[in-house]
Coordinates of C-alpha atoms in Angstrom, one line a residue:
X19 CA 13.1 0.5 71.7
X20 CA 15.5 -1.5 73.2
X21 CA 16.3 -0.6 77.2
X22 CA 19.0 -2.1 79.1
X23 CA 19.4 -3.6 82.5
X24 CA 22.4 -2.1 84.8
X25 CA 22.8 -4.2 86.9
X26 CA 25.5 -4.1 90.5
X27 CA 25.9 -7.7 92.4
X28 CA 25.2 -7.7 96.0
X29 CA 26.0 -9.7 98.8
X30 CA 24.6 -10.9 101.2
X31 CA 25.3 -12.2 104.6
X32 CA 22.5 -15.2 105.3
X33 CA 22.1 -16.5 109.1
X34 CA 21.9 -20.2 108.6
X35 CA 21.3 -21.4 112.3
X36 CA 22.7 -21.3 116.1
X37 CA 22.1 -25.4 117.4
X38 CA 23.4 -25.5 121.2
X39 CA 24.3 -29.3 121.9
X40 CA 24.9 -30.2 125.7
X41 CA 27.3 -33.0 126.4
X42 CA 27.6 -34.4 129.4
X43 CA 31.8 -35.2 130.3
X44 CA 32.6 -37.7 133.0
X45 CA 36.1 -39.4 133.8
X46 CA 39.3 -39.7 136.6
X47 CA 41.8 -37.6 138.0
X48 CA 45.2 -39.6 139.1
X49 CA 47.5 -38.7 140.9
X50 CA 51.2 -39.0 139.3
X51 CA 53.3 -41.7 140.2
X52 CA 55.5 -38.6 142.4
X53 CA 53.5 -36.9 143.7
X54 CA 52.5 -37.8 147.6
X55 CA 49.3 -39.2 148.5
X56 CA 45.9 -36.3 148.3
X57 CA 45.1 -35.5 152.2
X58 CA 42.3 -32.5 151.4
X59 CA 40.8 -31.3 148.2
X60 CA 42.0 -27.6 148.2
X61 CA 41.3 -26.4 145.2
X62 CA 40.3 -27.0 141.5
X63 CA 39.7 -25.2 138.3
X64 CA 38.4 -26.4 134.1
X65 CA 39.3 -24.4 131.3
X66 CA 36.3 -25.8 128.2
X67 CA 37.8 -24.3 124.2
X68 CA 36.7 -25.9 121.1
X69 CA 39.5 -26.6 119.0
X70 CA 38.5 -26.6 114.8
X71 CA 35.1 -28.1 114.0
X72 CA 35.0 -30.1 110.5
X73 CA 31.1 -30.0 108.9
X74 CA 29.3 -31.8 106.2
X75 CA 25.8 -31.9 105.0
X76 CA 23.5 -31.4 108.4
X77 CA 25.8 -32.1 110.7
X78 CA 28.7 -30.1 112.5
X79 CA 31.5 -32.4 114.7
X80 CA 33.5 -29.7 116.7
X81 CA 37.2 -31.4 118.0
X82 CA 38.7 -29.6 121.3
X83 CA 39.7 -30.1 125.0
X84 CA 38.3 -30.1 129.1
X85 CA 41.5 -28.6 130.7
X86 CA 41.5 -29.7 134.8
X87 CA 43.6 -28.4 137.6
X88 CA 43.3 -29.5 141.0
X89 CA 45.3 -27.8 144.4
X90 CA 45.3 -30.8 146.8
X91 CA 47.4 -30.1 149.9
X92 CA 49.2 -33.7 150.7
X93 CA 49.7 -36.2 153.8
X94 CA 52.2 -36.1 155.4
X95 CA 53.1 -33.1 158.6
X96 CA 54.7 -30.6 156.4
X97 CA 51.3 -30.7 154.3
X98 CA 53.0 -29.7 151.4
X99 CA 50.6 -28.0 148.5
X100 CA 51.0 -29.8 144.9
X101 CA 49.0 -29.8 141.5
X102 CA 48.3 -31.7 139.4
X103 CA 46.4 -31.5 135.9
X104 CA 44.4 -33.5 133.0
X105 CA 43.4 -31.6 129.8
X106 CA 40.4 -34.2 128.5
X107 CA 39.6 -34.6 124.9
X108 CA 36.3 -32.6 123.5
X109 CA 34.6 -34.4 120.7
X110 CA 30.8 -33.8 119.6
X111 CA 28.2 -33.3 116.9
X112 CA 25.4 -31.9 116.4
X113 CA 22.9 -31.8 113.7
X114 CA 21.6 -28.1 111.8
X115 CA 19.7 -28.3 109.2
X116 CA 20.5 -26.1 106.5
X117 CA 24.5 -26.9 107.1
X118 CA 27.2 -27.2 104.5
X119 CA 30.4 -27.3 104.4
X120 CA 31.6 -24.1 102.2
X121 CA 30.1 -22.1 105.1
X122 CA 31.7 -20.9 108.6
X123 CA 30.7 -22.7 110.8
X124 CA 31.8 -21.3 114.4
X125 CA 31.8 -23.1 117.6
X126 CA 31.7 -21.7 121.3
X127 CA 32.4 -23.9 124.4
X128 CA 30.7 -23.2 128.1
X129 CA 31.1 -24.6 130.6
X130 CA 27.8 -24.3 133.0
X131 CA 28.9 -26.6 136.2
X132 CA 31.4 -29.0 136.9
X133 CA 31.7 -30.6 140.1
X134 CA 34.5 -32.9 141.8
X135 CA 34.3 -35.8 144.3
X136 CA 37.4 -37.5 145.5
X137 CA 37.2 -41.5 145.6
X138 CA 40.0 -42.6 147.5
X139 CA 44.1 -40.7 148.2
X140 CA 45.6 -40.9 144.7
X141 CA 41.6 -40.1 143.1
X142 CA 39.4 -37.7 141.5
X143 CA 36.1 -38.1 140.1
X144 CA 34.7 -35.4 138.0
X145 CA 31.7 -34.4 136.2
X146 CA 31.0 -32.0 133.9
X147 CA 28.0 -30.3 131.9
X148 CA 29.3 -27.8 128.8
X149 CA 27.6 -26.4 126.5
X150 CA 28.4 -25.5 122.9
X151 CA 27.1 -23.0 121.1
X152 CA 27.5 -23.7 117.0
X153 CA 26.3 -21.0 114.2
X154 CA 26.6 -21.1 110.8
X155 CA 26.3 -18.3 108.3
X156 CA 26.9 -17.8 104.0
X157 CA 27.1 -15.4 101.9
X158 CA 24.7 -14.8 99.0
X159 CA 25.7 -13.3 95.9
X160 CA 22.8 -11.7 93.7
X161 CA 22.4 -9.7 91.3
X162 CA 19.8 -7.1 91.1
X163 CA 19.0 -4.4 88.5
X164 CA 19.9 -0.3 89.5
X165 CA 18.6 0.9 86.5
X166 CA 17.2 1.0 83.5
X167 CA 18.9 2.7 80.2
X168 CA 16.3 5.2 77.3
X169 CA 14.3 4.9 80.7
X170 CA 12.9 8.4 82.3
X171 CA 14.7 9.2 85.5
X172 CA 10.0 10.0 86.3
X173 CA 9.6 6.5 85.3
X174 CA 11.5 4.6 87.7
X175 CA 11.5 3.6 91.8
X176 CA 14.5 3.4 94.1
X177 CA 14.8 2.8 97.2
X178 CA 18.0 2.3 99.8
X179 CA 19.1 -0.7 101.1
X180 CA 21.5 -0.5 104.1
X181 CA 22.9 -3.5 104.9
X182 CA 26.3 -5.2 106.9
X183 CA 28.4 -7.6 103.9
X184 CA 30.7 -8.9 106.5
X185 CA 33.8 -8.7 104.3
X186 CA 36.2 -11.2 105.8
X187 CA 36.9 -14.8 108.0
X188 CA 39.5 -15.8 109.3
X189 CA 41.1 -18.1 113.0
X190 CA 44.5 -17.2 114.3
X191 CA 46.6 -17.8 117.2
X192 CA 48.9 -15.4 118.0
X193 CA 51.9 -16.7 119.9
X194 CA 53.1 -14.6 123.3
X195 CA 56.7 -14.7 124.9
X196 CA 57.8 -13.2 127.5
X197 CA 60.4 -13.4 130.9
X198 CA 58.1 -13.3 134.3
X199 CA 60.4 -12.5 137.3
X200 CA 59.4 -12.7 140.5
X201 CA 59.1 -9.7 142.6
X202 CA 62.5 -8.2 145.2
X203 CA 61.5 -9.2 148.8
X204 CA 60.1 -12.7 147.6
X205 CA 61.9 -15.7 147.5
X206 CA 62.7 -17.8 145.0
X207 CA 60.8 -20.8 142.9
X208 CA 60.8 -24.7 144.6
X209 CA 58.1 -25.8 142.0
X210 CA 55.1 -23.8 140.0
X211 CA 51.7 -24.9 141.4
X212 CA 49.4 -23.5 138.8
X213 CA 49.2 -20.5 136.7
X214 CA 46.4 -18.9 135.5
X215 CA 46.0 -16.5 132.3
X216 CA 43.4 -13.7 131.7
X217 CA 43.0 -11.7 128.7
X218 CA 41.7 -8.2 129.5
X219 CA 41.4 -4.0 127.7
X220 CA 41.7 -5.4 124.4
X221 CA 41.1 -4.1 121.8
X222 CA 40.7 -3.4 118.1
X223 CA 41.6 -0.9 115.5
X224 CA 40.8 -1.9 111.1
X225 CA 43.3 0.4 108.9
X226 CA 44.3 -0.2 104.9
X227 CA 44.3 -3.7 104.8
X228 CA 45.3 -5.0 108.4
X229 CA 43.3 -5.5 111.7
X230 CA 46.2 -4.7 114.4
X231 CA 44.8 -6.6 118.1
X232 CA 45.9 -5.1 121.4
X233 CA 45.0 -6.2 124.6
X234 CA 47.1 -8.0 127.6
X235 CA 47.3 -11.1 129.9
X236 CA 47.2 -10.9 133.2
X237 CA 49.4 -13.4 135.1
X238 CA 47.9 -15.4 138.5
X239 CA 51.4 -17.8 139.1
X240 CA 51.8 -19.7 142.9
X241 CA 54.4 -21.6 143.4
X242 CA 56.9 -22.9 145.8
X243 CA 59.3 -21.6 147.3
X244 CA 62.6 -22.8 148.4
X245 CA 61.6 -22.0 151.9
X246 CA 60.3 -25.5 153.1
X247 CA 58.0 -28.2 151.9
X248 CA 54.3 -26.5 152.7
X249 CA 55.8 -22.7 151.8
X250 CA 53.8 -21.0 149.5
X251 CA 53.7 -18.4 146.5
X252 CA 52.2 -16.0 144.1
X253 CA 53.4 -13.6 141.9
X254 CA 50.7 -10.7 139.2
X255 CA 52.3 -10.0 136.2
X256 CA 50.5 -7.9 133.3
X257 CA 52.0 -9.2 129.6
X258 CA 50.7 -6.9 126.9
X259 CA 50.2 -8.1 123.9
X260 CA 49.9 -6.5 119.9
X261 CA 49.2 -8.5 117.0
X262 CA 47.6 -8.1 113.5
X263 CA 45.9 -10.4 110.8
X264 CA 45.4 -9.2 107.2
X265 CA 42.2 -8.7 105.4
X266 CA 42.7 -7.8 102.2
X267 CA 40.5 -5.4 101.6
X268 CA 40.0 -3.7 105.2
X269 CA 39.3 -0.3 105.9
X270 CA 39.1 1.9 108.9
X271 CA 35.0 2.0 108.6
X272 CA 34.7 -0.9 109.8
X273 CA 33.9 -2.5 111.8
X274 CA 35.3 -5.8 113.5
X275 CA 33.3 -8.9 115.4
X276 CA 36.1 -10.5 117.5
X277 CA 36.1 -13.7 120.0
X278 CA 39.9 -14.4 122.2
X279 CA 40.4 -17.0 124.4
X280 CA 43.7 -18.6 126.1
X281 CA 44.3 -22.6 124.3
X282 CA 47.5 -22.9 126.4
X283 CA 50.5 -21.5 128.6
X284 CA 53.5 -23.4 128.4
X285 CA 56.1 -21.7 131.8
X286 CA 59.6 -23.2 133.2
X287 CA 61.6 -22.3 135.5
X288 CA 65.3 -20.7 135.0
X289 CA 67.9 -18.6 137.1
X290 CA 68.6 -15.8 137.2
X291 CA 72.0 -13.8 136.0
X292 CA 72.9 -14.8 139.8
X293 CA 71.9 -18.6 138.8
X294 CA 68.7 -18.3 141.4
X295 CA 65.6 -19.5 140.5
X296 CA 63.7 -16.4 139.9
X297 CA 62.8 -15.4 136.6
X298 CA 59.7 -18.2 134.4
X299 CA 60.3 -18.0 130.7
X300 CA 56.5 -17.7 129.9
X301 CA 53.8 -18.3 126.0
X302 CA 50.8 -18.0 125.6
X303 CA 48.8 -18.5 122.6
X304 CA 45.8 -17.1 122.2
X305 CA 43.1 -18.7 119.3
X306 CA 41.6 -15.4 117.7
X307 CA 38.1 -16.0 115.2
X308 CA 38.0 -12.6 113.7
X309 CA 34.9 -11.4 111.5
X310 CA 35.1 -7.8 109.4
X311 CA 32.5 -5.9 109.1
X312 CA 31.0 -3.6 106.0
X313 CA 28.6 -1.1 106.7
X314 CA 27.2 -0.8 102.6
X315 CA 24.0 2.4 101.3
X316 CA 22.9 1.1 97.5
X317 CA 20.6 2.1 95.3
X318 CA 18.4 0.1 94.0
X319 CA 15.7 -0.1 91.5
X320 CA 12.2 -0.6 93.6
X321 CA 10.0 -0.6 90.8
X322 CA 9.9 0.9 87.2
X323 CA 7.7 1.0 83.6
X324 CA 7.5 2.9 80.8
X325 CA 4.1 4.5 78.7
X326 CA 3.2 1.9 76.6
X327 CA 4.9 -0.8 77.3
X328 CA 4.7 -3.6 79.0
X329 CA 6.9 -3.9 82.2
X330 CA 7.7 -8.1 83.5
X331 CA 9.7 -7.5 86.5
X332 CA 11.0 -11.2 88.2
X333 CA 11.3 -10.1 92.0
X334 CA 12.9 -12.2 94.7
X335 CA 12.2 -12.3 97.7
X336 CA 16.0 -11.6 100.1
X337 CA 16.8 -10.9 104.0
X338 CA 19.7 -10.1 105.4
X339 CA 20.7 -8.7 108.5
X340 CA 21.1 -4.5 109.8
X341 CA 22.9 -3.7 112.3
X342 CA 20.9 -1.8 114.6
X343 CA 23.5 -0.8 117.5
X344 CA 26.5 -2.0 118.6
X345 CA 29.0 -0.8 121.6
X346 CA 30.9 -1.8 124.4
X347 CA 30.9 0.2 128.1
X348 CA 32.1 -1.5 131.5
X349 CA 29.9 -1.3 135.3
X350 CA 32.5 -2.0 138.1
X351 CA 31.0 -4.9 140.8
X352 CA 31.6 -4.3 144.6
X353 CA 30.1 -6.4 146.4
X354 CA 31.0 -7.3 150.4
X355 CA 31.6 -12.1 150.7
X356 CA 31.6 -13.8 154.9
X357 CA 32.8 -16.7 153.9
X358 CA 30.7 -19.2 155.7
X359 CA 31.1 -20.5 159.3
X360 CA 33.1 -24.3 158.2
X361 CA 35.9 -22.4 156.6
X362 CA 39.1 -21.0 158.8
X363 CA 39.9 -17.3 158.9
X364 CA 41.6 -15.8 156.3
X365 CA 45.0 -14.4 157.5
X366 CA 46.0 -13.4 154.1
X367 CA 44.9 -13.1 150.6
X368 CA 46.4 -15.2 147.4
X369 CA 44.5 -14.8 144.2
X370 CA 41.3 -13.7 143.3
X371 CA 39.5 -15.6 140.1
X372 CA 36.8 -14.1 138.8
X373 CA 34.6 -15.7 135.0
X374 CA 31.4 -13.4 134.8
X375 CA 28.5 -15.6 133.1
X376 CA 25.1 -14.2 131.5
X377 CA 21.6 -16.3 133.0
X378 CA 19.0 -13.9 130.7
X379 CA 18.8 -11.2 128.8
X380 CA 15.7 -9.3 127.8
X381 CA 14.8 -6.3 125.6
X382 CA 12.8 -3.9 126.4
X383 CA 12.6 -1.0 123.8
X384 CA 15.6 1.6 123.8
X385 CA 17.2 -0.9 126.4
X386 CA 18.8 -4.0 127.1
X387 CA 18.7 -5.8 130.3
X388 CA 21.4 -8.8 131.2
X389 CA 21.3 -10.5 133.8
X390 CA 24.2 -13.6 135.4
X391 CA 26.5 -14.3 138.1
X392 CA 30.9 -13.5 138.6
X393 CA 32.0 -16.9 140.1
X394 CA 34.3 -16.2 142.4
X395 CA 37.3 -17.9 143.8
X396 CA 39.2 -16.9 146.8
X397 CA 42.5 -18.4 147.7
X398 CA 44.1 -17.7 151.3
X399 CA 46.6 -18.7 153.5
X400 CA 44.0 -19.9 156.8
X401 CA 44.5 -19.3 160.1
X402 CA 44.6 -23.2 160.8
X403 CA 47.5 -25.9 161.0
X404 CA 45.9 -28.7 158.8
X405 CA 44.9 -26.5 156.4
X406 CA 47.2 -23.4 156.3
X407 CA 46.3 -22.6 152.3
X408 CA 42.2 -22.4 151.8
X409 CA 39.7 -22.5 148.9
X410 CA 36.4 -19.7 149.5
X411 CA 34.0 -19.8 146.4
X412 CA 31.3 -17.3 145.7
X413 CA 29.2 -16.5 143.2
X414 CA 28.1 -13.0 142.7
X415 CA 25.5 -11.5 141.1
X416 CA 25.4 -8.5 138.8
X417 CA 22.4 -6.8 136.6
X418 CA 23.3 -4.1 134.0
X419 CA 21.8 -2.1 131.8
X420 CA 23.3 -1.1 128.8
X421 CA 21.4 1.7 126.2
X422 CA 20.6 0.3 122.9
X423 CA 18.5 2.6 120.6
X424 CA 16.5 0.9 118.5
X425 CA 16.5 -2.3 119.4
X426 CA 13.3 -3.9 120.1
X427 CA 12.1 -7.7 121.4
X428 CA 11.7 -9.1 117.8
X429 CA 15.9 -8.4 117.3
X430 CA 18.8 -10.3 117.0
X431 CA 21.4 -9.4 120.3
X432 CA 24.9 -10.7 121.1
X433 CA 26.3 -9.5 124.2
X434 CA 29.6 -11.0 125.4
X435 CA 31.0 -10.4 129.3
X436 CA 34.7 -10.8 129.8
X437 CA 35.9 -9.6 133.4
X438 CA 38.6 -6.8 132.5
X439 CA 40.0 -6.0 136.2
X440 CA 39.9 -7.6 139.6
X441 CA 40.8 -6.3 143.0
X442 CA 40.4 -6.6 146.7
X443 CA 40.4 -6.0 150.3
X444 CA 40.3 -7.6 152.8
X445 CA 37.9 -5.8 155.6
X446 CA 38.0 -8.7 158.5
X447 CA 39.5 -12.8 159.2
X448 CA 36.4 -13.3 158.2
X449 CA 35.0 -10.4 155.4
X450 CA 36.7 -9.8 152.2
X451 CA 35.5 -6.9 149.5
X452 CA 36.0 -8.1 146.1
X453 CA 35.6 -5.6 142.5
X454 CA 35.6 -6.3 138.9
X455 CA 34.9 -4.5 136.5
X456 CA 33.0 -6.3 133.3
X457 CA 33.4 -5.0 130.4
X458 CA 30.2 -5.7 128.0
X459 CA 30.4 -6.2 124.3
X460 CA 26.9 -5.9 122.4
X461 CA 25.3 -6.5 119.3
X462 CA 21.8 -5.2 118.4
X463 CA 20.8 -6.7 114.4
X464 CA 17.2 -6.9 113.1
X465 CA 16.8 -9.5 110.2
X466 CA 15.2 -7.8 107.1
X467 CA 13.5 -8.6 103.6
X468 CA 12.7 -6.6 100.7
X469 CA 12.0 -8.0 96.7
X470 CA 14.5 -6.2 94.4
X471 CA 14.5 -6.3 90.6
X472 CA 16.8 -9.2 88.8
X473 CA 15.1 -8.9 85.1
X474 CA 13.0 -7.5 83.7
X475 CA 11.2 -8.4 80.6
X476 CA 9.2 -5.8 78.2
X477 CA 6.7 -6.0 75.8
X478 CA 4.5 -3.7 73.5
X479 CA 1.4 -3.0 75.5
X480 CA -2.2 -4.2 74.6
X481 CA -2.9 -1.2 73.2
X482 CA -6.9 -2.3 73.8
X483 CA -6.6 -1.7 77.1
X484 CA -5.0 1.6 77.2
X485 CA -7.6 3.1 74.3
X486 CA -11.1 1.6 77.1
X487 CA -9.0 4.1 79.8
X488 CA -11.6 6.8 80.7
X489 CA -10.7 10.2 78.6
X490 CA -10.9 11.9 81.8
X491 CA -10.4 10.3 85.7
X492 CA -11.5 11.3 89.5
X493 CA -9.1 9.0 91.2
X494 CA -9.2 9.6 95.2
X495 CA -5.8 8.8 96.6
X496 CA -5.9 6.1 99.2
X497 CA -4.0 5.3 102.8
X498 CA -0.6 4.4 101.3
X499 CA -0.8 5.8 97.5
X500 CA 2.2 7.9 96.5
X501 CA 1.7 10.3 93.2
X502 CA 4.9 7.3 91.8
X503 CA 2.2 4.8 92.7
X504 CA -0.6 6.2 90.5
X505 CA 1.1 7.1 87.9
X506 CA 2.4 3.9 86.7
X507 CA -1.5 2.9 87.7
X508 CA -2.4 5.1 84.8
X509 CA 0.0 5.0 82.8
X510 CA 1.2 8.3 82.6
X511 CA 4.5 10.8 83.4
X512 CA 4.8 12.1 86.0
X513 CA 5.5 15.7 85.6
X514 CA 1.9 15.8 83.3
X515 CA -0.4 14.0 86.7
X516 CA 1.8 17.1 89.0
X517 CA 1.5 19.8 86.0
X518 CA -2.8 18.8 85.5
X519 CA -2.6 18.9 89.4
X520 CA -1.2 21.4 90.4
X521 CA 1.0 19.7 92.5
X522 CA 4.3 21.7 92.8
X523 CA 5.9 18.8 95.4
X524 CA 5.2 14.9 95.0
X525 CA 5.0 14.2 98.8
X526 CA 3.0 16.2 100.2
X527 CA -0.1 14.2 98.0
X528 CA -2.5 12.6 100.9
X529 CA -5.5 10.7 101.3
X530 CA -9.0 11.2 100.6
X531 CA -7.2 13.8 98.3
X532 CA -9.3 13.6 94.6
X533 CA -6.2 14.3 91.4
X534 CA -7.6 14.4 87.3
X535 CA -6.0 11.6 85.2
X536 CA -6.0 12.1 81.6
X537 CA -6.1 9.8 79.0
X538 CA -2.6 9.4 77.0
X539 CA -3.3 10.1 73.2
X540 CA -2.2 6.8 71.2

């Protein structure tokens, strides 16, 4: 008898590798010719990003940039504040065994540390340590046997395969344009010194072939006013954004992993209706790295046998990730910061910045403990004639316990932390209460392995094997046995084995139980 195999194609995500490269960047920032000499370096800021990757066999090149910005107090009686910026290229590589150009490769840069030193009144030296985290994945498509026609169902052992399959990888850029007006009561703009953009309150929705990403861009702008060389003001704006990415096949029962980053921002001053410089045109580019994932449950053939026929089953081992837990939660962090004795007293706080970093992740059963620090920077008007503006940096530790049902230490854990809101309250001229709202996006994956059936060859069974079997066998059930496996071993029908032993439920067979097995007539 000819038996026809029923096969289906399945796609399995394969994690090829995760590697981290550390690079040291060093250079000089030179004061532009049109700007005055430096008397004091006031505040520095840095942001690193990877814009693209170039993949070849066993090697990943990553290309990006390190954006640097510095505020300084100029020489002269007016103590005017000025800014300068520099963009340094990042171009390096990491060796990764097994990676090829047809894989999906991501690279994310993290600024570990940066030091600045004034060499003279026209030059600042910087030294930055950058970690670049590179990951490589691919999708393997395999044919798997799910059924055999013309064989009784009770001679087929089937199981459910629960896996997560990547439907689409995409990278895109959103361009957000808006106009920001200076609030009434604040002076006109003479020169923009600094513009900081932070992504907050992001949300992702999937429906009918589209992924919609929404959020807010929190923009803080520091500017020099028309009222005098030393007069500094700031504005705060929240710009909502909404972008869509076309993903054919995406459905609302899928989920998406996204990474958003501010790549560039451009700000230009323009006059309002009255001809006064009180409006800023801003254009912000937001890079999007997106992965849409489908959770799937498939019924596949695990084993089979056929009365009076020999089955030669070809198994193939496979590995695949299974999502154990995925959640998103928020946690407030509050700290009273006291400036040290070398800092001047605070008259007015202009702005508080904060970047959250993860130092350690511990996985305990059903829980993840995340520890890290918030790098906080407080820019304020100082009660000091020599230093009218001052910046104070501090580190605020945090510890967050995240409930992740099913998580174990041997699983792969991804935690992304972001700062969604910043607030402050000046308590005295030496103390300030800082408040941060942290958002933790957590994902726990288990790397599983199994053998799938890719092919089966049928042949006539050796009749001497059947003839040499005992007419009656008393079998003692062993730990790990199932009635189906016993029936296969003795080449008998499952229904017949249950009937002879008066068993009504095949799953209720325990170790030590004795079974009567009758030889089939050949």
